[in-house]
Amino acid sequence: MNETKQYDVTIIGAGPAGLTAGVYTARAGLSVALIEVGAPGGQMVNTAEIENYPAFEKISGSDLAMKMFEHATKAGAEYVYGDVQKVIPQADKTFLLDCGSKQFSTRAVIIATGTKHRRLSIPGETELAGRGISWCAICDGSFYKDKEVVVIGGGDAAVEEALYLAGIASKVYIIHRRDEFRAANVLQERAFANNKIEIIWDTVPTKFIADENGKFKSITLQNTKTETEIELTVAGAFIYIGNDPVTNMVAELGITNNTGNIIVDAKMATSVPGIFAAGDVIEKDLRQVVTATNDGAIAAQNVYKYLEE
């Protein structure tokens, strides 16, 4: 390690929770680092349209992400590219953040790392990732213009992305293991009304198949009730079966539950004094952009109080 920088508060993750926390802590006069390993905005960057964030009837995820990012940096938060591998409490009640070639010393930490896409863990998935299998329709949808694709999942993300892909692809199959969606009613109604979307109920994928050139060829599907299997030839697959929290950097601190989500109180504080968390990474029921910004504001306010005390 050849570089050490010191801050009052370091925010790990620049999604809506982290960016909001950046605005509030910077405006409070604290020295703030926003550390992000990907593009600022988190999952918003991969969302075609957001229709439930107050003040914007409809806005693209990338546009909302950029507005939040500009707000945070103009308020005084310093954006730093880096991958925090470990948060290490120090004897003087500060924290050392290990980023491999860089390290940071900070008086308080806000973990806003969000989640990563869950995988199916079936044959062919690893080999064909990026070669016909994707977890981001807005990133890769243009490759499938006038082609047939499948979307796997039944929640908001799956149906939203199927609707987005229906504007590009010639046909979209939604593969869902149950006989009804978990998605919001308004999204379901749009999907049912779209003649380019076909829903295959009570079905799970069992294998992805490559052609002789190692590119995506087809997917094997099994009906959960009859156990009948079919092979569906399509150009690509988009997987939306849920997300797992990104908490590897604090796995040894005893602040996560059995699913890996961080446990916090009403102040967004963990059981380790000086470590706070906000957004999709924490243990909670509703994960939306608006709830993430709420968490970020609460965490920032209580970080300021913690440092004052």
XYZ file of C-alpha atoms in Angstrom:
309
model
C 0.000 0.000 0.000
C 1.509 3.305 -1.031
C -1.200 5.846 -0.385
C -3.139 6.811 2.746
C -5.782 9.537 2.930
C -7.803 10.649 5.926
C -11.453 11.712 6.101
C -14.116 12.420 8.683
C -16.474 10.004 6.976
C -16.027 7.547 4.136
C -19.070 6.345 2.236
C -18.632 2.989 0.524
C -20.908 2.889 -2.490
C -22.245 5.684 -4.704
C -25.803 4.548 -5.313
C -28.786 6.674 -4.220
C -28.145 5.996 -0.507
C -24.447 6.782 -0.714
C -24.905 9.875 -2.880
C -27.576 11.275 -0.554
C -25.331 10.632 2.437
C -22.581 12.435 0.544
C -24.745 15.520 0.096
C -25.760 15.671 3.754
C -22.334 14.972 5.278
C -20.545 17.390 2.953
C -23.080 20.137 3.693
C -22.473 19.515 7.398
C -18.855 20.552 6.884
C -17.304 17.090 7.129
C -14.511 15.846 4.879
C -16.174 13.122 2.820
C -14.930 10.376 0.506
C -17.335 8.520 -1.771
C -15.680 5.244 -2.776
C -17.222 3.342 -5.688
C -15.915 0.426 -7.739
C -18.467 0.817 -10.540
C -20.307 3.681 -12.188
C -21.897 6.211 -9.798
C -25.609 5.550 -9.387
C -25.642 1.886 -8.453
C -28.591 -0.078 -9.828
C -30.148 3.137 -11.147
C -27.620 3.184 -13.999
C -29.037 -0.099 -15.293
C -32.689 0.998 -15.073
C -34.297 2.270 -18.248
C -37.031 4.362 -16.610
C -37.915 5.328 -13.044
C -41.540 6.355 -12.543
C -41.962 6.336 -8.756
C -39.397 8.882 -7.571
C -41.046 12.123 -6.399
C -40.613 15.238 -8.597
C -39.963 13.170 -11.730
C -43.009 11.627 -13.378
C -40.589 9.640 -15.525
C -36.796 9.796 -15.718
C -34.115 7.447 -16.971
C -32.046 5.783 -14.278
C -28.803 7.104 -15.744
C -30.105 10.694 -15.750
C -31.249 10.488 -12.132
C -27.923 8.932 -11.158
C -25.989 11.766 -12.805
C -28.124 14.430 -11.124
C -27.492 12.859 -7.717
C -23.781 12.429 -8.422
C -23.365 16.062 -9.489
C -25.272 17.223 -6.409
C -23.031 15.219 -4.058
C -19.740 16.285 -5.635
C -20.765 19.934 -5.894
C -21.691 19.818 -2.208
C -18.099 18.824 -1.474
C -17.977 15.008 -1.399
C -14.810 13.657 -3.021
C -15.411 10.838 -5.477
C -12.793 8.073 -5.345
C -12.632 4.987 -7.549
C -11.758 1.967 -5.457
C -12.765 -1.474 -4.249
C -12.933 -1.674 -0.457
C -11.872 -5.174 0.472
C -11.940 -4.826 4.244
C -13.036 -2.381 6.954
C -10.620 -2.646 9.886
C -11.458 -0.997 13.263
C -8.440 0.694 14.866
C -7.491 1.123 18.529
C -8.069 4.895 18.347
C -11.714 4.340 17.252
C -10.969 5.204 13.624
C -11.228 2.757 10.725
C -8.752 1.657 8.098
C -10.260 0.861 4.707
C -8.165 -1.573 2.705
C -8.493 -1.013 -1.046
C -5.490 -3.024 -2.141
C -3.114 -0.432 -3.588
C -4.757 2.343 -1.556
C -5.928 2.707 1.996
C -8.065 5.268 3.779
C -8.261 6.327 7.401
C -11.677 7.556 8.480
C -13.450 8.493 11.691
C -16.770 7.002 10.550
C -18.040 4.741 7.786
C -21.340 4.573 5.924
C -21.775 1.315 4.014
C -24.048 1.833 1.007
C -22.783 -0.920 -1.260
C -26.218 -2.126 -2.327
C -26.671 -5.522 -3.944
C -25.438 -7.611 -6.843
C -27.511 -9.731 -9.205
C -28.176 -13.271 -8.032
C -27.189 -16.083 -10.367
C -29.092 -19.226 -11.271
C -26.067 -21.523 -10.812
C -27.068 -23.868 -13.620
C -24.880 -25.390 -16.359
C -23.750 -22.940 -19.010
C -24.401 -19.769 -17.013
C -20.774 -18.989 -16.189
C -19.478 -19.894 -19.634
C -22.094 -17.819 -21.478
C -22.098 -14.769 -19.188
C -21.545 -11.834 -21.522
C -21.915 -14.143 -24.526
C -25.710 -14.235 -24.616
C -26.521 -14.053 -20.913
C -26.949 -10.637 -19.310
C -28.198 -9.040 -16.104
C -28.719 -5.601 -17.673
C -31.268 -4.992 -20.433
C -30.430 -1.318 -20.816
C -26.739 -2.225 -21.248
C -27.113 -5.085 -23.706
C -30.640 -4.872 -25.112
C -29.527 -3.205 -28.353
C -27.639 -6.377 -29.345
C -30.975 -8.169 -29.681
C -32.836 -5.877 -32.062
C -35.520 -7.872 -33.890
C -34.435 -11.111 -32.175
C -36.146 -13.339 -29.622
C -34.969 -13.299 -25.989
C -36.009 -14.667 -22.611
C -36.325 -12.842 -19.303
C -36.117 -15.023 -16.199
C -37.947 -13.831 -13.086
C -41.291 -12.518 -11.875
C -40.645 -9.428 -9.786
C -40.635 -5.736 -10.667
C -37.188 -5.830 -12.255
C -37.986 -8.808 -14.485
C -41.257 -7.375 -15.800
C -39.840 -3.854 -16.195
C -36.930 -5.143 -18.240
C -39.179 -7.397 -20.312
C -41.248 -4.341 -21.222
C -38.090 -2.444 -22.125
C -36.812 -5.316 -24.269
C -40.193 -5.612 -26.006
C -39.407 -2.259 -27.610
C -36.247 -3.727 -29.149
C -36.638 -7.486 -29.617
C -39.082 -9.233 -31.904
C -40.377 -11.356 -29.022
C -39.786 -11.634 -25.267
C -40.530 -14.753 -23.249
C -40.884 -14.260 -19.506
C -39.970 -17.461 -17.658
C -41.428 -17.586 -14.144
C -41.375 -20.448 -11.662
C -44.814 -19.591 -10.236
C -48.258 -19.079 -11.775
C -48.450 -15.389 -10.888
C -46.086 -12.423 -10.768
C -44.774 -10.618 -7.701
C -44.412 -7.424 -9.741
C -46.547 -4.315 -9.205
C -50.010 -4.508 -10.762
C -49.349 -1.649 -13.171
C -46.343 -3.524 -14.595
C -48.294 -6.758 -14.872
C -51.078 -5.039 -16.790
C -48.580 -3.596 -19.264
C -46.949 -6.974 -19.774
C -50.263 -8.781 -20.292
C -51.303 -6.155 -22.839
C -48.059 -6.295 -24.831
C -48.423 -8.641 -27.816
C -44.639 -9.109 -28.057
C -44.471 -10.671 -24.588
C -45.296 -14.331 -23.944
C -45.323 -15.633 -20.366
C -44.333 -19.197 -19.574
C -45.644 -19.996 -16.088
C -44.578 -22.683 -13.598
C -41.240 -23.109 -15.347
C -37.575 -22.948 -14.377
C -34.425 -22.904 -16.521
C -32.177 -25.945 -16.120
C -29.398 -25.368 -18.646
C -27.967 -22.832 -21.082
C -26.694 -24.332 -24.337
C -23.935 -22.946 -26.565
C -23.473 -23.451 -30.292
C -20.318 -24.814 -31.927
C -18.698 -21.371 -31.654
C -19.295 -21.105 -27.909
C -22.067 -18.518 -28.236
C -25.564 -18.647 -26.768
C -27.885 -20.954 -28.677
C -30.807 -22.025 -26.480
C -32.147 -22.639 -23.004
C -33.610 -25.814 -21.489
C -36.780 -25.285 -19.441
C -38.593 -27.585 -17.023
C -42.210 -27.312 -15.930
C -42.319 -27.386 -12.125
C -45.610 -29.310 -12.037
C -45.236 -31.864 -14.832
C -41.398 -31.962 -14.928
C -41.669 -31.844 -18.720
C -38.587 -30.341 -20.381
C -38.360 -28.300 -23.566
C -35.516 -26.569 -25.378
C -36.236 -22.975 -26.412
C -34.041 -21.439 -29.097
C -33.536 -17.705 -28.512
C -30.783 -15.164 -29.094
C -30.160 -14.301 -25.458
C -31.292 -14.450 -21.843
C -31.706 -11.773 -19.165
C -31.734 -12.930 -15.549
C -33.671 -11.094 -12.804
C -34.225 -13.489 -9.909
C -33.219 -11.242 -7.039
C -30.139 -9.694 -5.515
C -27.610 -10.451 -2.800
C -26.086 -7.773 -0.526
C -22.481 -6.712 -1.079
C -21.049 -6.999 2.436
C -17.840 -8.977 2.021
C -15.780 -6.072 3.415
C -17.517 -6.305 6.823
C -18.161 -10.049 6.918
C -15.890 -10.482 9.952
C -17.415 -7.680 12.040
C -20.594 -9.507 13.101
C -22.994 -6.865 11.801
C -24.848 -8.926 9.176
C -27.791 -11.322 9.365
C -27.990 -14.820 7.880
C -28.683 -13.439 4.383
C -25.713 -11.084 4.527
C -27.721 -7.879 4.978
C -26.400 -5.389 7.507
C -28.408 -5.005 10.715
C -29.021 -1.379 11.716
C -31.179 0.512 14.195
C -33.452 3.488 13.497
C -30.368 5.721 13.270
C -28.842 3.485 10.575
C -26.156 2.566 13.112
C -24.669 -0.922 13.357
C -23.508 -2.616 16.547
C -19.984 -1.325 15.860
C -19.746 2.343 16.968
C -18.831 4.526 14.007
C -20.113 2.152 11.326
C -23.443 3.021 9.736
C -25.234 1.526 6.732
C -27.948 2.642 4.309
C -29.880 1.553 1.235
C -30.470 -1.884 -0.246
C -27.588 -3.395 1.712
C -29.422 -3.181 5.052
C -32.035 -5.497 6.540
C -35.438 -4.059 5.500
C -38.612 -4.820 3.554
C -38.838 -2.148 0.844
C -35.928 -1.474 -1.512
C -36.605 1.505 -3.749
C -34.653 4.603 -4.794
C -36.770 6.779 -2.523
C -36.190 4.555 0.533
C -32.461 4.440 -0.190
C -32.241 8.245 -0.215
C -34.163 8.298 3.070
C -31.689 5.877 4.629
C -28.742 7.903 3.345
C -30.040 11.114 4.884
C -30.678 9.457 8.260
C -27.252 7.812 8.273
C -25.525 11.088 7.413
C -27.331 13.041 10.134
C -26.396 10.471 12.751
C -22.796 10.247 11.574
C -22.541 13.983 12.159
C -23.982 13.607 15.673
C -21.661 10.680 16.396
C -18.579 12.669 15.381
C -19.698 15.720 17.355
C -20.091 13.599 20.478
